[in-house]
Amino acid sequence: MANPTKGEGGLSRPIRHPIQWKTEDYYKEDLIFNELERVFDICHGCRRCFNLCQSFPILFDAIDESDTGELDAVDKQNYWKVVNNCYLCDMCFMTKCPYVPPHEWNIDFPALMLRAKAYKFKNMSVPFRDKMISNTNMMGKMNSLPLIAPVVNAMNRFKPFRWLMDKTMGIAPDAPLPVFDSKPLRKRMTRLDHSHITPQATDQTKGKVVLFSTCYVNHNYPQLGEDLIAVYEHNEIPVRFLDKEEC
Ligand code: SF4
Ligand code: SF4
């Protein structure tokens, strides 16, 4: 179990280290499991995140129900249940964890879950459902086509179709699904031109913004992006999109 006397939290701004997804070590199973074990053991001693999502209760139950009540007696297969139930909302990192960098314990739980998921997608068999719904770019492009979006949205509200999705893909019939917009943000903003606004640099910024709209805002909730751009316009901060966006 983690040593509880080794410093309690920190009040510094959380730091997220760059994700090393282009290195070979990032995908090495033994390194991933060593890190899962290190972090899970600290979480076991802390337990602040018990009520954030399903990942933490699954971890803590597995430890409590093990023979020794410690992580070393937990079957490693249970680790995957923790990973699978993390939907990468970032709440534990952003709001809860006192051990995020620069704390020496260097806990970035969502980044570790992301690494384990990346390993899984690369080396293990992944259900079609997971591949499909995690490809938000492809889903957005396909489902926000003008004639397709209203059909997809209607089908996602249609109970017999949701029953079928539940039976065939395991998507719960009452799970909220994103609505697709047939006018994505980038299309709405093709004429966005702030060349008439002169950026006012400050000590810490250049006074202008490049917007990474994200699949979610672009294809599902473009109004959010429009509102954000309106706020920048109001404050005379010029905005432009990246030429190309890809998650
Ligand atoms: S990032 Fe994952 S583990 Fe952390 S609170 Fe969100 S779902 Fe839970
Ligand atoms: S992520 Fe941090 S706050 Fe949450 S249980 Fe683990 S150590 Fe505690």
Short mmCIF file of C-alpha atoms and ligand atoms in Angstrom, two decimals:
data_model
loop_
_atom_site.label_atom_id
_atom_site.label_comp_id
_atom_site.label_asym_id
_atom_site.label_seq_id
_atom_site.Cartn_x
_atom_site.Cartn_y
_atom_site.Cartn_z
CA MET A 1 0.00 0.00 0.00
CA ALA A 2 1.16 3.55 -0.73
CA ASN A 3 3.03 5.33 2.05
CA PRO A 4 0.52 7.88 3.41
CA THR A 5 3.22 9.89 5.14
CA LYS A 6 4.96 10.86 1.93
CA GLY A 7 3.44 14.28 1.43
CA GLU A 8 -0.19 15.26 1.08
CA GLY A 9 -1.14 16.92 -2.12
CA GLY A 10 0.01 20.17 -3.57
CA LEU A 11 -1.59 23.47 -4.41
CA SER A 12 0.40 24.09 -7.59
CA ARG A 13 -1.28 24.27 -10.97
CA PRO A 14 -1.65 20.75 -12.43
CA ILE A 15 0.83 19.98 -15.16
CA ARG A 16 0.08 17.50 -17.91
CA HIS A 17 3.20 15.98 -19.38
CA PRO A 18 3.16 15.43 -23.15
CA ILE A 19 1.72 12.04 -24.07
CA GLN A 20 4.51 9.89 -25.51
CA TRP A 21 2.27 8.08 -27.99
CA LYS A 22 4.92 8.02 -30.71
CA THR A 23 7.47 6.09 -28.62
CA GLU A 24 7.73 2.29 -28.49
CA ASP A 25 7.76 2.26 -24.70
CA TYR A 26 4.30 3.80 -24.62
CA TYR A 27 2.83 0.51 -25.90
CA LYS A 28 4.97 -1.95 -23.88
CA GLU A 29 2.72 -4.19 -21.83
CA ASP A 30 5.12 -4.68 -18.90
CA LEU A 31 5.72 -0.95 -18.55
CA ILE A 32 1.99 -0.23 -18.70
CA PHE A 33 1.17 -2.83 -16.06
CA ASN A 34 3.97 -1.56 -13.79
CA GLU A 35 2.51 1.91 -14.00
CA LEU A 36 -1.07 0.67 -13.51
CA GLU A 37 0.08 -1.14 -10.41
CA ARG A 38 1.93 1.89 -9.04
CA VAL A 39 -0.98 4.27 -9.61
CA PHE A 40 -3.71 1.85 -8.48
CA ASP A 41 -1.84 1.28 -5.23
CA ILE A 42 -1.70 5.00 -4.53
CA CYS A 43 -5.42 5.31 -5.40
CA HIS A 44 -6.14 2.43 -3.02
CA GLY A 45 -4.50 4.39 -0.20
CA CYS A 46 -6.33 7.58 -1.15
CA ARG A 47 -9.81 6.70 -2.46
CA ARG A 48 -10.91 10.29 -2.98
CA CYS A 49 -12.31 9.44 -6.40
CA PHE A 50 -14.62 6.68 -5.17
CA ASN A 51 -17.74 8.47 -6.45
CA LEU A 52 -16.57 9.95 -9.75
CA CYS A 53 -17.26 7.11 -12.18
CA GLN A 54 -17.38 3.32 -12.33
CA SER A 55 -13.62 2.84 -12.75
CA PHE A 56 -12.74 3.66 -9.14
CA PRO A 57 -15.45 1.59 -7.40
CA ILE A 58 -14.49 -1.36 -9.63
CA LEU A 59 -10.86 -0.98 -8.55
CA PHE A 60 -11.63 -0.54 -4.86
CA ASP A 61 -14.15 -3.42 -4.80
CA ALA A 62 -11.61 -5.72 -6.47
CA ILE A 63 -9.04 -4.82 -3.80
CA ASP A 64 -11.47 -5.11 -0.88
CA GLU A 65 -12.75 -8.47 -2.09
CA SER A 66 -9.27 -9.92 -2.66
CA ASP A 67 -7.70 -12.41 -0.22
CA THR A 68 -5.32 -9.91 1.33
CA GLY A 69 -7.31 -6.72 0.86
CA GLU A 70 -4.32 -5.32 -1.03
CA LEU A 71 -3.65 -4.72 -4.71
CA ASP A 72 -1.09 -7.53 -5.02
CA ALA A 73 -3.87 -10.11 -4.60
CA VAL A 74 -6.04 -8.65 -7.38
CA ASP A 75 -6.17 -10.57 -10.65
CA LYS A 76 -4.63 -8.36 -13.36
CA GLN A 77 -7.62 -9.04 -15.62
CA ASN A 78 -9.57 -6.74 -13.32
CA TYR A 79 -7.29 -3.90 -14.41
CA TRP A 80 -8.97 -4.00 -17.82
CA LYS A 81 -12.37 -3.49 -16.20
CA VAL A 82 -11.04 -0.29 -14.63
CA VAL A 83 -9.61 0.83 -17.98
CA ASN A 84 -12.77 -0.04 -19.92
CA ASN A 85 -14.98 1.94 -17.58
CA CYS A 86 -13.00 5.15 -17.86
CA TYR A 87 -14.55 7.48 -20.40
CA LEU A 88 -11.69 9.99 -20.15
CA CYS A 89 -13.73 12.83 -18.72
CA ASP A 90 -10.59 14.14 -16.92
CA MET A 91 -12.49 14.92 -13.73
CA CYS A 92 -10.14 12.97 -11.47
CA PHE A 93 -7.13 14.84 -12.86
CA MET A 94 -8.68 18.29 -13.06
CA THR A 95 -10.70 18.45 -9.87
CA LYS A 96 -9.86 15.73 -7.40
CA CYS A 97 -6.35 14.42 -7.37
CA PRO A 98 -3.80 16.17 -5.11
CA TYR A 99 -0.99 14.02 -6.54
CA VAL A 100 -0.94 15.27 -10.11
CA PRO A 101 2.36 16.68 -11.40
CA PRO A 102 4.28 18.62 -10.17
CA HIS A 103 3.68 16.40 -7.11
CA GLU A 104 6.41 13.77 -6.98
CA TRP A 105 3.87 10.92 -7.19
CA ASN A 106 3.11 12.09 -10.71
CA ILE A 107 -0.44 10.73 -10.94
CA ASP A 108 -2.29 11.36 -14.19
CA PHE A 109 -5.01 8.74 -14.02
CA PRO A 110 -6.81 9.65 -17.29
CA ALA A 111 -3.52 9.72 -19.22
CA LEU A 112 -2.72 6.26 -17.89
CA MET A 113 -6.17 4.98 -18.87
CA LEU A 114 -5.63 6.46 -22.33
CA ARG A 115 -2.29 4.65 -22.60
CA ALA A 116 -3.86 1.33 -21.59
CA LYS A 117 -6.68 1.86 -24.10
CA ALA A 118 -4.13 2.65 -26.81
CA TYR A 119 -2.30 -0.59 -25.99
CA LYS A 120 -5.57 -2.47 -26.13
CA PHE A 121 -6.58 -1.03 -29.51
CA LYS A 122 -3.15 -1.89 -30.90
CA ASN A 123 -2.68 -5.39 -29.50
CA MET A 124 -5.99 -6.91 -28.44
CA SER A 125 -9.26 -7.65 -30.11
CA VAL A 126 -11.60 -4.69 -29.71
CA PRO A 127 -15.37 -4.97 -30.30
CA PHE A 128 -16.75 -3.30 -33.44
CA ARG A 129 -18.88 -1.06 -31.20
CA ASP A 130 -15.85 0.36 -29.42
CA LYS A 131 -14.01 0.98 -32.69
CA MET A 132 -17.07 2.68 -34.14
CA ILE A 133 -18.10 4.97 -31.32
CA SER A 134 -14.54 5.97 -30.46
CA ASN A 135 -13.93 7.13 -34.03
CA THR A 136 -15.68 10.43 -33.43
CA ASN A 137 -14.24 11.99 -36.55
CA MET A 138 -15.60 9.32 -38.87
CA MET A 139 -18.93 9.19 -37.02
CA GLY A 140 -19.25 12.96 -37.22
CA LYS A 141 -18.38 13.19 -40.91
CA MET A 142 -20.74 10.38 -41.85
CA ASN A 143 -23.69 11.24 -39.64
CA SER A 144 -23.76 14.98 -40.16
CA LEU A 145 -24.29 14.77 -43.91
CA PRO A 146 -27.41 16.80 -44.78
CA LEU A 147 -29.73 13.89 -45.59
CA ILE A 148 -28.23 11.49 -43.08
CA ALA A 149 -28.28 13.59 -39.88
CA PRO A 150 -32.09 13.83 -39.47
CA VAL A 151 -32.46 10.10 -40.12
CA VAL A 152 -29.73 9.14 -37.64
CA ASN A 153 -31.17 11.47 -34.98
CA ALA A 154 -34.68 10.08 -35.49
CA MET A 155 -33.43 6.49 -35.34
CA ASN A 156 -31.49 7.22 -32.14
CA ARG A 157 -34.77 8.36 -30.56
CA PHE A 158 -36.75 5.41 -31.92
CA LYS A 159 -37.24 2.86 -29.10
CA PRO A 160 -37.28 -0.34 -31.22
CA PHE A 161 -34.02 0.77 -32.86
CA ARG A 162 -32.46 1.45 -29.46
CA TRP A 163 -33.61 -2.00 -28.34
CA LEU A 164 -31.86 -3.45 -31.39
CA MET A 165 -28.67 -1.48 -30.67
CA ASP A 166 -28.74 -2.80 -27.13
CA LYS A 167 -29.11 -6.42 -28.27
CA THR A 168 -26.55 -6.25 -31.07
CA MET A 169 -23.96 -3.82 -29.76
CA GLY A 170 -24.61 -3.49 -26.04
CA ILE A 171 -25.47 0.23 -26.18
CA ALA A 172 -27.94 0.82 -23.34
CA PRO A 173 -31.33 1.97 -24.68
CA ASP A 174 -31.49 4.89 -22.24
CA ALA A 175 -27.91 6.08 -22.81
CA PRO A 176 -27.98 9.61 -24.21
CA LEU A 177 -26.52 9.70 -27.71
CA PRO A 178 -25.12 12.85 -29.31
CA VAL A 179 -27.33 14.69 -31.80
CA PHE A 180 -25.74 15.20 -35.23
CA ASP A 181 -26.03 18.59 -36.87
CA SER A 182 -26.24 18.76 -40.65
CA LYS A 183 -24.43 22.10 -40.58
CA PRO A 184 -21.11 21.51 -38.80
CA LEU A 185 -19.34 24.46 -37.26
CA ARG A 186 -16.52 24.57 -39.81
CA LYS A 187 -19.08 24.66 -42.62
CA ARG A 188 -21.07 27.41 -40.90
CA MET A 189 -17.89 29.41 -40.56
CA THR A 190 -16.38 29.02 -44.03
CA ARG A 191 -16.53 32.79 -44.40
CA LEU A 192 -15.02 33.52 -41.02
CA ASP A 193 -12.61 36.37 -41.64
CA HIS A 194 -11.21 38.46 -38.84
CA SER A 195 -8.49 40.08 -40.90
CA HIS A 196 -10.02 43.48 -40.07
CA ILE A 197 -9.33 42.97 -36.32
CA THR A 198 -5.84 43.97 -35.19
CA PRO A 199 -4.61 41.60 -32.45
CA GLN A 200 -3.71 43.32 -29.20
CA ALA A 201 -0.83 41.33 -27.72
CA THR A 202 -0.49 41.12 -23.94
CA ASP A 203 2.39 40.00 -21.73
CA GLN A 204 1.22 36.42 -21.93
CA THR A 205 -0.68 36.14 -25.23
CA LYS A 206 -0.43 37.26 -28.83
CA GLY A 207 -3.99 38.51 -28.74
CA LYS A 208 -5.26 36.10 -31.37
CA VAL A 209 -6.74 32.61 -31.32
CA VAL A 210 -6.55 29.47 -33.41
CA LEU A 211 -9.63 27.39 -32.64
CA PHE A 212 -9.48 23.60 -32.42
CA SER A 213 -13.19 23.07 -32.56
CA THR A 214 -13.18 19.31 -31.67
CA CYS A 215 -15.38 16.69 -33.35
CA TYR A 216 -18.00 17.13 -30.67
CA VAL A 217 -18.53 20.84 -31.18
CA ASN A 218 -18.02 20.70 -34.92
CA HIS A 219 -20.50 17.92 -35.67
CA ASN A 220 -22.77 17.75 -32.64
CA TYR A 221 -23.05 21.14 -30.99
CA PRO A 222 -21.83 23.80 -33.46
CA GLN A 223 -23.79 26.47 -31.58
CA LEU A 224 -21.23 26.22 -28.77
CA GLY A 225 -18.49 27.11 -31.25
CA GLU A 226 -20.51 29.95 -32.73
CA ASP A 227 -21.10 31.38 -29.27
CA LEU A 228 -17.42 31.15 -28.41
CA ILE A 229 -16.44 32.91 -31.63
CA ALA A 230 -19.02 35.62 -30.89
CA VAL A 231 -17.41 36.18 -27.48
CA TYR A 232 -13.98 36.54 -29.10
CA GLU A 233 -15.43 38.90 -31.71
CA HIS A 234 -17.05 40.98 -29.00
CA ASN A 235 -13.66 41.31 -27.32
CA GLU A 236 -11.95 42.09 -30.62
CA ILE A 237 -9.81 38.97 -30.57
CA PRO A 238 -9.37 37.53 -34.07
CA VAL A 239 -10.08 33.82 -34.44
CA ARG A 240 -9.27 31.37 -37.18
CA PHE A 241 -9.57 27.60 -37.54
CA LEU A 242 -6.70 25.22 -38.05
CA ASP A 243 -6.49 24.34 -41.75
CA LYS A 244 -7.12 20.73 -40.84
CA GLU A 245 -8.31 19.09 -37.65
CA GLU A 246 -7.90 15.44 -36.77
CA CYS A 247 -8.03 13.81 -33.35
S1 SF4 B 1 -11.08 10.37 -16.37
FE1 SF4 B 1 -11.79 8.27 -16.26
S2 SF4 B 1 -11.20 7.57 -14.25
FE2 SF4 B 1 -11.11 9.81 -14.20
S3 SF4 B 1 -13.13 10.44 -13.43
FE3 SF4 B 1 -13.22 10.45 -15.67
S4 SF4 B 1 -14.04 8.45 -16.21
FE4 SF4 B 1 -13.31 8.33 -14.09
S1 SF4 B 2 -6.68 9.64 -8.92
FE1 SF4 B 2 -5.67 10.78 -7.25
S2 SF4 B 2 -7.36 11.55 -5.97
FE2 SF4 B 2 -8.21 9.95 -7.28
S3 SF4 B 2 -8.10 8.09 -6.01
FE3 SF4 B 2 -6.24 8.16 -7.30
S4 SF4 B 2 -4.69 9.19 -6.03
FE4 SF4 B 2 -6.71 9.62 -5.10
#
